[in-house]
Coordinates of C-alpha atoms and ligand atoms in Angstrom, one line a residue:
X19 CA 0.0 0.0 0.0
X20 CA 1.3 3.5 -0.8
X21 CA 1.2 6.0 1.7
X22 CA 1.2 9.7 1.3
X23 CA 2.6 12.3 3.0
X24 CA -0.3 14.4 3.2
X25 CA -3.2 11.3 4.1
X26 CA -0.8 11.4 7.2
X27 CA -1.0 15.1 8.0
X28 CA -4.6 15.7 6.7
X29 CA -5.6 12.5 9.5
X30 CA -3.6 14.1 12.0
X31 CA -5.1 17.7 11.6
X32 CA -9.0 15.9 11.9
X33 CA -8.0 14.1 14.9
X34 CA -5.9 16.8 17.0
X35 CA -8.0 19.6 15.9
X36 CA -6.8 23.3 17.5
X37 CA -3.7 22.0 18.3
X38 CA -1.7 24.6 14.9
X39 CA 2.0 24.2 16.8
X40 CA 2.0 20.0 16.8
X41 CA 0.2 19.6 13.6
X42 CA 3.7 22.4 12.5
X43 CA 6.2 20.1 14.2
X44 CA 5.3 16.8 12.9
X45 CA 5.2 18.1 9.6
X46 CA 8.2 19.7 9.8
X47 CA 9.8 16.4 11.0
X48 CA 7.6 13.9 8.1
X49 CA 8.3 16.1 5.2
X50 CA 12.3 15.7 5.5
X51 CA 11.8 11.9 6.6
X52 CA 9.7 11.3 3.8
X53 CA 11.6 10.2 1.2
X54 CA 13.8 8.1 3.0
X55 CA 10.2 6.7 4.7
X56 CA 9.2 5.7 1.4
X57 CA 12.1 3.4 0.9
X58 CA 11.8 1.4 3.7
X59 CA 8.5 0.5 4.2
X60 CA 8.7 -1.7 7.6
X61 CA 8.3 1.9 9.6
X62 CA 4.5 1.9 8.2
X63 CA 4.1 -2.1 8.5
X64 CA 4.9 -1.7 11.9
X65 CA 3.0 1.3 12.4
X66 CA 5.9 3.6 13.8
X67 CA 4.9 7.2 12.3
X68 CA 1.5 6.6 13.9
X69 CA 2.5 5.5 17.4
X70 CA 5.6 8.6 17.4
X71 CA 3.0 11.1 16.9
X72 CA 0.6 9.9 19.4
X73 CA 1.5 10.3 23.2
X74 CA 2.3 7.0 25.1
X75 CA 0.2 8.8 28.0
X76 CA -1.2 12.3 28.4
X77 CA -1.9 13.7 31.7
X78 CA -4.0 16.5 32.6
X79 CA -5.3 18.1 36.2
X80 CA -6.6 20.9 38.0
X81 CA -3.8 22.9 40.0
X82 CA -6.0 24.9 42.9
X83 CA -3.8 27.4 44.6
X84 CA -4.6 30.7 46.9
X85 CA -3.2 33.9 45.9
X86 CA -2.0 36.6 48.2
X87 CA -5.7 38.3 48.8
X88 CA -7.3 34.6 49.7
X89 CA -8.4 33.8 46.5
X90 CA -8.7 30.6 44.8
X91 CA -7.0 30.3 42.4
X92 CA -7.4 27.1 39.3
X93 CA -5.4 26.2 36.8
X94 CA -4.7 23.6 34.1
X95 CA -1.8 21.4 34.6
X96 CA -0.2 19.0 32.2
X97 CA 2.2 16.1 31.6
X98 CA 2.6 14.6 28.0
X99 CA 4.7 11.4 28.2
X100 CA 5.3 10.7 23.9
X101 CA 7.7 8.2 24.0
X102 CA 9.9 5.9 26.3
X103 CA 11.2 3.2 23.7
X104 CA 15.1 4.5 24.7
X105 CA 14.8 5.4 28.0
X106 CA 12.8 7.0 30.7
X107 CA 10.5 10.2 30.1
X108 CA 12.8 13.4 30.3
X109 CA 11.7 16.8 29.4
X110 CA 10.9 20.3 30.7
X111 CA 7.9 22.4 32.6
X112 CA 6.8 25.2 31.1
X113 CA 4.8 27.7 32.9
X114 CA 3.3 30.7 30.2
X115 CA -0.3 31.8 30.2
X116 CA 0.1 30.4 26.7
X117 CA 0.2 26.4 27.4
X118 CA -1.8 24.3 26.3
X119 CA -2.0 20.6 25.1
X120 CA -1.2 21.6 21.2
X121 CA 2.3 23.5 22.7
X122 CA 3.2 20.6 25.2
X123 CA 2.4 17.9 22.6
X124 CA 4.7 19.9 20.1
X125 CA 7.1 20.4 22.4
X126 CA 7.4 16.6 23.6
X127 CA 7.2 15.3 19.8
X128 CA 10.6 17.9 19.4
X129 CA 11.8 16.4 22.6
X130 CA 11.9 12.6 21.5
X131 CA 14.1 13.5 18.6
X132 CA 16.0 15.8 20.5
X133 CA 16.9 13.4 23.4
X134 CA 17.7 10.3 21.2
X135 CA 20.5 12.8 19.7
X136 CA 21.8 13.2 23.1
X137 CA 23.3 10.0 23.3
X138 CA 21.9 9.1 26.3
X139 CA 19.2 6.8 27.2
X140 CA 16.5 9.2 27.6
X141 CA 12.8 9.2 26.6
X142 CA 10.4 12.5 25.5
X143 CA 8.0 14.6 27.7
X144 CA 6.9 17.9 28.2
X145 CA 4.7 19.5 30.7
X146 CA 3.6 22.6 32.6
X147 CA 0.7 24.8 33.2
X148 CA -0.9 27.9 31.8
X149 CA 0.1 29.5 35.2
X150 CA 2.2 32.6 34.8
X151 CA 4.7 33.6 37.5
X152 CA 5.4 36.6 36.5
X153 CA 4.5 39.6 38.7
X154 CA 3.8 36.5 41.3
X155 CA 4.9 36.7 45.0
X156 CA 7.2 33.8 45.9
X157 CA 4.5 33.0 48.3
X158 CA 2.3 32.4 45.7
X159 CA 4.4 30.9 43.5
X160 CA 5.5 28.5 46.4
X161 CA 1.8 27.2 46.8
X162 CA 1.2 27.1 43.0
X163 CA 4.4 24.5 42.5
X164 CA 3.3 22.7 45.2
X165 CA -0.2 22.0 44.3
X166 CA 1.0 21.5 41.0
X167 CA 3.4 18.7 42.0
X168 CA 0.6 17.3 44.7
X169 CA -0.9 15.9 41.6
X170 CA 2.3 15.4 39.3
X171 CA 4.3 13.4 41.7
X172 CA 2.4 9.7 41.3
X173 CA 3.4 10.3 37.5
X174 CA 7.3 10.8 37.7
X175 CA 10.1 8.8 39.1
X176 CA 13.8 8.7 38.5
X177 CA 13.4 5.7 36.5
X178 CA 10.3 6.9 35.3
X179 CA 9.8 10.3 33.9
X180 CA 12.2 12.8 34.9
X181 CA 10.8 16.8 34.7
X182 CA 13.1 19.9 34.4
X183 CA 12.9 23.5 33.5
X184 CA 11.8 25.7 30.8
X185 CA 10.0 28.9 29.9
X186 CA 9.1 30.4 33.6
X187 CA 10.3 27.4 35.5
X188 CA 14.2 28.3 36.8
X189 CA 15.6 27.0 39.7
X190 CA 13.6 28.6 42.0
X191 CA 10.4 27.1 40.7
X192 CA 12.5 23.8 40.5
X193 CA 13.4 24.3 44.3
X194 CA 9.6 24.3 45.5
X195 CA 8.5 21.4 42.7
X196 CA 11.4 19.0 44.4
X197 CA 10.6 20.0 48.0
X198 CA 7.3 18.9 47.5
X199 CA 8.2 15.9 45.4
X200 CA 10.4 14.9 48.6
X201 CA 7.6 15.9 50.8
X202 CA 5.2 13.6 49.1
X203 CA 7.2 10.7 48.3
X204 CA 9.4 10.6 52.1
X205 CA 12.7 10.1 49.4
X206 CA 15.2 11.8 48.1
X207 CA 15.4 10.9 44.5
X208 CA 16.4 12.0 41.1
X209 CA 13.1 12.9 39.7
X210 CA 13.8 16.5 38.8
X211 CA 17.1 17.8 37.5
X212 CA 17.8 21.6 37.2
X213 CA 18.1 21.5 40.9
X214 CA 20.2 23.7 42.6
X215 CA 24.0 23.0 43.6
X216 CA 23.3 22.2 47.4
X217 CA 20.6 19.3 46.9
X218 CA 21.9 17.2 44.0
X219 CA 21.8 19.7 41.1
X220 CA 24.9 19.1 38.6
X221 CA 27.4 22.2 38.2
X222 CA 26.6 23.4 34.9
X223 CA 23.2 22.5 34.3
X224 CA 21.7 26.4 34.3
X225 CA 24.6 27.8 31.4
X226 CA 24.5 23.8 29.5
X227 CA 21.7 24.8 27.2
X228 CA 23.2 28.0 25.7
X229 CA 26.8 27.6 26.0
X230 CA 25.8 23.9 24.0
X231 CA 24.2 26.3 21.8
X232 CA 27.2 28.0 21.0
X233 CA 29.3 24.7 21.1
X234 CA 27.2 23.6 18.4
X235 CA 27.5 27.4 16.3
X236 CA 31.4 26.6 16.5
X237 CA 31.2 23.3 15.0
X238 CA 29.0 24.6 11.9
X239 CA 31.0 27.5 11.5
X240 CA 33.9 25.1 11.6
X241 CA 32.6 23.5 8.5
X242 CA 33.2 26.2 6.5
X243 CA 36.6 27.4 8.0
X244 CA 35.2 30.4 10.2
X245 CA 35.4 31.1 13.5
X246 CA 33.3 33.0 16.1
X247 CA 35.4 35.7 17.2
X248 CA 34.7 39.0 15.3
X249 CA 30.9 37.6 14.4
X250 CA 28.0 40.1 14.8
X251 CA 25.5 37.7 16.4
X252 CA 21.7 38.8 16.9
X253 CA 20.0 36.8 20.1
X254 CA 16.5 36.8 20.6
X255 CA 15.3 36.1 24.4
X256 CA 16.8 37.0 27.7
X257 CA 15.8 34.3 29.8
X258 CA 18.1 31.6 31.0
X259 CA 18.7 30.1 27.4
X260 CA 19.4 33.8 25.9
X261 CA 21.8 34.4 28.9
X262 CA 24.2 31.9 29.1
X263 CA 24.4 31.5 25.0
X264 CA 25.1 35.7 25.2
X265 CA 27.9 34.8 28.1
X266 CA 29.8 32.2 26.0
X267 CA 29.7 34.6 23.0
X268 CA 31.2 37.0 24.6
X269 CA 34.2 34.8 26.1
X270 CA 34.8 33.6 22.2
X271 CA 35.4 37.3 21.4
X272 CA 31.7 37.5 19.4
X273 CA 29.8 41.0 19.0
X274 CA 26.2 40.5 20.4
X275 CA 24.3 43.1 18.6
X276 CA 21.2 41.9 20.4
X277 CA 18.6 40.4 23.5
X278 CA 14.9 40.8 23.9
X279 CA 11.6 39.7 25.5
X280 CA 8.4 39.6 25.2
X281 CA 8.2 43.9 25.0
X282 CA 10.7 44.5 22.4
X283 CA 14.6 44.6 21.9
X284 CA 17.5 46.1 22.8
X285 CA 19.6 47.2 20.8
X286 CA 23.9 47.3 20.9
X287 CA 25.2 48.6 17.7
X288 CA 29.0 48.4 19.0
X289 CA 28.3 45.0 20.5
X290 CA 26.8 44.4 24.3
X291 CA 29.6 44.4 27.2
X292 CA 29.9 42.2 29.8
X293 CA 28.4 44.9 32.3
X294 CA 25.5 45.4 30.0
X295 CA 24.7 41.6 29.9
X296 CA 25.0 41.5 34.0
X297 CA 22.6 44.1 34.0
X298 CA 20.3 42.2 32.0
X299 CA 20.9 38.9 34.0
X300 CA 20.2 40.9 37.1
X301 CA 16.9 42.4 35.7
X302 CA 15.7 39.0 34.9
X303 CA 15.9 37.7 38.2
X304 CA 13.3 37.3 40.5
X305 CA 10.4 39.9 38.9
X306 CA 11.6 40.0 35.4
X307 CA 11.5 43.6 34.5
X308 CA 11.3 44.6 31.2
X309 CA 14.8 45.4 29.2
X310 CA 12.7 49.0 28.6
X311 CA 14.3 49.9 31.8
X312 CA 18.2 49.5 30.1
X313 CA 17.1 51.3 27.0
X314 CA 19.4 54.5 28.7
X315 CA 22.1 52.4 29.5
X316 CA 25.2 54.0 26.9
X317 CA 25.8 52.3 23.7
X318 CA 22.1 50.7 23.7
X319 CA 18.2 52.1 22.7
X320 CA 15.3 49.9 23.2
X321 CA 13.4 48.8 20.3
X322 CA 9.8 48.4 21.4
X323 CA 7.5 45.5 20.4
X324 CA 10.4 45.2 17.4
X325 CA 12.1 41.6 17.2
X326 CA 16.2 41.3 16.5
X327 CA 15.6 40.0 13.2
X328 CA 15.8 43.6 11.2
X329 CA 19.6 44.3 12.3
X330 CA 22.5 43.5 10.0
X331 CA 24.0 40.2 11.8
X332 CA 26.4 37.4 10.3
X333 CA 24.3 34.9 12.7
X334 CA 21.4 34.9 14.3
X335 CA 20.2 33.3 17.3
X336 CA 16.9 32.8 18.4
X337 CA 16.5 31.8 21.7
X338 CA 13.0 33.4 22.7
X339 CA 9.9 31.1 21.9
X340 CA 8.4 29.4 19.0
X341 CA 7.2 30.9 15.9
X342 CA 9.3 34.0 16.7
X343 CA 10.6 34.5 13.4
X344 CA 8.4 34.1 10.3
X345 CA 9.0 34.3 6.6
X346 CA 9.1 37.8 6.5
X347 CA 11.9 38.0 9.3
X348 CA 13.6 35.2 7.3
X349 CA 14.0 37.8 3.9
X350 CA 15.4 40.4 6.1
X351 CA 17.8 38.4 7.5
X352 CA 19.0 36.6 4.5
X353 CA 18.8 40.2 3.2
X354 CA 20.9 41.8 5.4
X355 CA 23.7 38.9 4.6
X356 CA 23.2 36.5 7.8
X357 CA 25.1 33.7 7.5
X358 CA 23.9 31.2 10.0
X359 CA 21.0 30.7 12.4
X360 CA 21.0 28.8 15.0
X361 CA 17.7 28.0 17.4
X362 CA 18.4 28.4 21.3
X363 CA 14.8 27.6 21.7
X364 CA 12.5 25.1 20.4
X365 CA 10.7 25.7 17.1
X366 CA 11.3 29.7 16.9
X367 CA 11.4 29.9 12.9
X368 CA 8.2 28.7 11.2
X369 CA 8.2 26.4 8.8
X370 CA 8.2 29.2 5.9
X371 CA 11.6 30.8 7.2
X372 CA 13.1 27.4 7.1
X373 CA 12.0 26.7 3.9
X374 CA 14.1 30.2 3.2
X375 CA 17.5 29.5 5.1
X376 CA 17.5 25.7 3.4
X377 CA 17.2 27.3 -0.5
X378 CA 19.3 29.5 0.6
X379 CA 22.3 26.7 1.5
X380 CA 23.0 29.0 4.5
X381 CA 23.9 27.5 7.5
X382 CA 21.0 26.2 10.1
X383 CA 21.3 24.5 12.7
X384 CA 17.5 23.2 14.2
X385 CA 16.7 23.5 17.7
X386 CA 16.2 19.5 18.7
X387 CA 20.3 19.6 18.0
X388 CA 21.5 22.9 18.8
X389 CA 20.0 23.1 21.9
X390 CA 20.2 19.8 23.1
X391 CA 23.0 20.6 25.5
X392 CA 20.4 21.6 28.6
X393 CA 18.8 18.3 28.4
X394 CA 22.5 16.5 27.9
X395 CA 23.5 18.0 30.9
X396 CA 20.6 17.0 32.8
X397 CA 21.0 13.4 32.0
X398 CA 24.2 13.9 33.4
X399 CA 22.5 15.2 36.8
X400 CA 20.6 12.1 37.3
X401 CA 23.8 9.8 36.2
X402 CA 25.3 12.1 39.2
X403 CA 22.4 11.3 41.4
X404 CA 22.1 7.9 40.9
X405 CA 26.0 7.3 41.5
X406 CA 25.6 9.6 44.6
X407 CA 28.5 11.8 43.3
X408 CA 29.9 15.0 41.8
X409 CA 31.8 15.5 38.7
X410 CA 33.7 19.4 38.7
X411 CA 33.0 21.7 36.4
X412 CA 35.4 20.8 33.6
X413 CA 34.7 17.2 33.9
X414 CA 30.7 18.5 32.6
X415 CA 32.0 20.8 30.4
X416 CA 34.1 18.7 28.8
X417 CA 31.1 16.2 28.4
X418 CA 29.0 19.0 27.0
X419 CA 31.4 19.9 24.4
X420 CA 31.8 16.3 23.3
X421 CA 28.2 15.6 23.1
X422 CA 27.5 18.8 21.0
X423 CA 29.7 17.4 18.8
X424 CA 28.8 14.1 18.4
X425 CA 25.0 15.6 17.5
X426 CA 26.9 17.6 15.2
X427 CA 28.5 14.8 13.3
X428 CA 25.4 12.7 13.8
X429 CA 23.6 16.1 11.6
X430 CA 26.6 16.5 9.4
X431 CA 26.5 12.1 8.5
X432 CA 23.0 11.9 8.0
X433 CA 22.6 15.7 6.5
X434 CA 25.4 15.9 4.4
X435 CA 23.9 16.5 0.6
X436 CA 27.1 17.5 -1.2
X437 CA 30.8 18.8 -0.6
X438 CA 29.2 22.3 0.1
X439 CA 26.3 21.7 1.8
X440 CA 24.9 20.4 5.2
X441 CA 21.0 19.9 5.5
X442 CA 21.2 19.8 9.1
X443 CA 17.4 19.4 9.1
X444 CA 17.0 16.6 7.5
X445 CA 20.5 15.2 9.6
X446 CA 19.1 16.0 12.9
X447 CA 15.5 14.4 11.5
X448 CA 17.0 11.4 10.4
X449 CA 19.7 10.3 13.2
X450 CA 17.2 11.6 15.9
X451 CA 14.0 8.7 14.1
X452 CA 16.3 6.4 13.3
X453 CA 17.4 5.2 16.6
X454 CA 14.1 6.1 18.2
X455 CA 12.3 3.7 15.8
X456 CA 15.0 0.9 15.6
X457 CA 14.0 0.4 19.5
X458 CA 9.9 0.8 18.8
X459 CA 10.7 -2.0 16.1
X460 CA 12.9 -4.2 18.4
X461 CA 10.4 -3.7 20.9
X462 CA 7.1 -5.0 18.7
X463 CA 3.8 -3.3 19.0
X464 CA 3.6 -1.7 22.8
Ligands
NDP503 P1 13.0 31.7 30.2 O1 11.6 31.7 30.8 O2 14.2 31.8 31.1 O3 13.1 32.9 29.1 C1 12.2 33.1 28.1 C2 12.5 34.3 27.3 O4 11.7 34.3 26.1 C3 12.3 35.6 28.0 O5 13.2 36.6 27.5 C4 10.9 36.0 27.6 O6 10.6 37.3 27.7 C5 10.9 35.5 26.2 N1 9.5 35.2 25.7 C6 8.7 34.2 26.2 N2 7.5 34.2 25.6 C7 7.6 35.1 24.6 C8 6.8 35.6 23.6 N3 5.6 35.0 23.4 N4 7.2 36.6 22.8 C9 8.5 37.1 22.9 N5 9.3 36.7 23.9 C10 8.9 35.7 24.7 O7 13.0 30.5 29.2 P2 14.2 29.7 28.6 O8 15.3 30.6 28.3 O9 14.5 28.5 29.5 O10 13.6 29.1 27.3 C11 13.7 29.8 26.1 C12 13.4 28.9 24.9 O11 14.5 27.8 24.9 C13 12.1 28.1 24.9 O12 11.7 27.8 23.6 C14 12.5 26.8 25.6 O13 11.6 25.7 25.2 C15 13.8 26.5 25.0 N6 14.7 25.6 25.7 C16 15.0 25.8 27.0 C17 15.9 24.9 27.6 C18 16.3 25.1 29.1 O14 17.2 24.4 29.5 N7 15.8 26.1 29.8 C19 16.5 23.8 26.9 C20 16.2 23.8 25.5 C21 15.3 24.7 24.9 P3 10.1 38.0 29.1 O15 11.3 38.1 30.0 O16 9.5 39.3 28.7 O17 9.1 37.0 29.7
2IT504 O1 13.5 21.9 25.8 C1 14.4 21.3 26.6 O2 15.2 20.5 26.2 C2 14.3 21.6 28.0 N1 13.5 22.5 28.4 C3 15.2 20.9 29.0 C4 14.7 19.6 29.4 C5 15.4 18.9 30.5 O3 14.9 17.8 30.8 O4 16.5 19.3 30.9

């Protein structure tokens, strides 16, 4: 029987309708399998595309909380375990007015891929709440994380499904999940990583996503005999991914032109200095204030409700939120001579804007293996747990490094089309399915 690429989206669509950000992913992901799905026709026999895009187990509760003035407070809370054919659930919490079971399904599809690149034994999930901290006493946001893990706790386990951070869960949200966790379970297990230095938290784990993002920048660049000293590099997002990716720039002797949020951008023609990026990381903490407030600092303005992706840059890095960059933002980069983009964060360029960048043969490296060094590191956190010890810091960061490159070659052996060009779509797609679906397939129909 023949099967066609869009039977399996159109079936999709009827069946998860409202959910626009999976239905984008998995597309993304079938349409640069496809023609190497045609050819081997035992991932349809055995049903594989069908069972990866539907979760394993989907969780969802009620999180009721009381806000400073007494109030009860309700909201939705979520787990989506998709797939544990290599290893135990592992993924992040997201808390943004803006989740809902479409994101978190998208998010844990992205994971699967993301986590078999790792190298490690570790499964995809993706959870959180439409709960926003922001502008939230720590009281309150104390009492929302623990009602929140009241309920999550009898789903995780260290050997089970193993949470983390994301968008508006940091280590202090991390802190209050686990003491509850510990609370509830009278343990002291691995089932969160992210957690902080004094309780089992691995050294490294809060820079390992963007520094692994710029690990992974280094070895594309490398493939075409650049360098990233002297780059002009526009970063989207100021959050903990945006931070530490900014940080390891600026030790390799880049020029970031750029950060932003969720109000608009700011803006450092001559390149941001270290004191300007420790005023940023000290805005962000705790209340988040908007970057508005540095728009007088010297050598920056503040863009408002303006993305990065209008400024002349030789890379770009968005490391924000998904669909931050669109078709239109694609043009005026490739415009403006950008060389290389490089997603910090999951799913920030649409599909359109890829589409761009991949005619384009410039260099792009997808989010499931560019930022795959957060979730490396916290596999490394519960290898650290469960071997009650330590490693130092260069022990982890010499791990990161190795790992970012072995997704790299992985990208660059199953992406490479010819001497001059790298799909590293269609690399990261490929090595991150393969091995996923070689263990559904040695594991039968489950
Ligand atoms: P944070 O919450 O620390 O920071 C998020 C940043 O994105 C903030 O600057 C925030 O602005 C901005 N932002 C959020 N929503 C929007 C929006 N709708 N429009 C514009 N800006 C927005 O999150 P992280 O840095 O942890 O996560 C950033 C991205 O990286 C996400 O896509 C996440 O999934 C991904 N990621 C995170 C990993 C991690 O280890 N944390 C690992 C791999 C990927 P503001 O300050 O105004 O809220
Ligand atoms: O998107 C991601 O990879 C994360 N938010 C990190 C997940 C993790 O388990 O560390």
């Amino acid at each position: 029987m023949r099967h066609s690429l869009s039977d399996y989206l159109k079936k999709m669509q009827e069946r998860d309708a409202d959910q626009p950000e999976f239905h984008q992913a998995v597309a993304e992901v079938l349409d640069s399998l496809w023609p190497f799905l045609e050819e081997t026709p035992q991932y349809f026999e055995n049903g594989i595309i069908d069972r990866l895009i539907e979760p394993e187990r989907t969780v969802i509760f009620r999180v009721p909380w009381v806000d400073d003035d007494g109030e009860v407070r309700v909201n939705r809370g979520y787990r989506v375990q998709m797939n544990s054919a290599i290893g135990p659930y592992k993924g992040g919490l997201r808390f943004h007015p803006s989740v809902d079971l479409g994101v978190l399904k998208f998010l844990a599809f992205e994971q699967v891929f993301k986590n078999a690149l790792t190298t490690l034994p570790l499964g995809g999930a993706k959870g959180g709440a439409d709960f926003d901290p922001k502008g939230r006493s720590d009281g309150e946001v104390m009492r929302f994380c623990q009602a929140f893990m009241t309920e999550l706790t009898r789903h995780i386990g260290e050997d089970l499904d193993v949470p983390a951070g994301d968008i508006g869960v940091g280590p202090r949200e991390i802190g209050y999940l686990y003491g509850q966790y510990r609370r509830m379970t009278n343990g002291n297990t691995s089932a969160l990583t992210g957690k902080g230095q004094s309780y089992g938290g691995s050294l490294l784990r809060t820079e390992a996503t963007g520094y692994g993002v710029v690990y992974f920048t280094r070895e594309m660049l490398n493939t075409r005999g650049a360098g990233i000293e002297g780059q002009r590099v526009a970063v989207s997002g100021s959050g903990n991914v945006a931070q530490h990716a900014v940080c390891k720039l600026l030790q390799l002797g880049a020029i970031v032109v750029s950060m932003s949020d969720s109000n608009g951008t700011l803006h450092c023609p001559q390149g941001l200095s270290s004191d300007q990026w420790q005023a940023v990381v000290d805005l962000k903490k705790g209340s988040r204030g908007s970057l508005e407030e540095l728009g007088h600092i010297e050598g920056a303005e503040f863009l408002p409700g303006c993305s990065p992706w209008q400024l002349e840059c030789d890379i770009a890095m968005p490391c924000a939120t998904q669909n931050e960059l669109d078709e239109d933002d694609a043009r005026g980069l490739l415009d403006n001579g950008c060389q290389c983009v490089v997603e910090g964060a999951n799913m920030p360029s649409s599909n359109g804007a890829i589409s761009l960048f991949r005619e384009a043969r410039i260099l792009f490296g997808p989010g499931k293996a560019a930022n795959a060094g957060g979730v490396a590191v916290s596999g490394l956190e519960m290898s650290q747990n469960a071997m009650h010890l330590r490693w130092n810091e260069k022990e982890i960061d010499d791990r990161l490094q190795d790992i970012m490159q072995c997704i790299h070659q992985a990208c660059v052996q199953s992406g490479k089309q010819d001497e001059d060009y790298i799909d590293y779509v269609k690399g990261a797609n490929l090595a991150g399915f393969t091995k996923v679906a070689q263990a559904m397939l040695a594991q039968g129909v489950i």
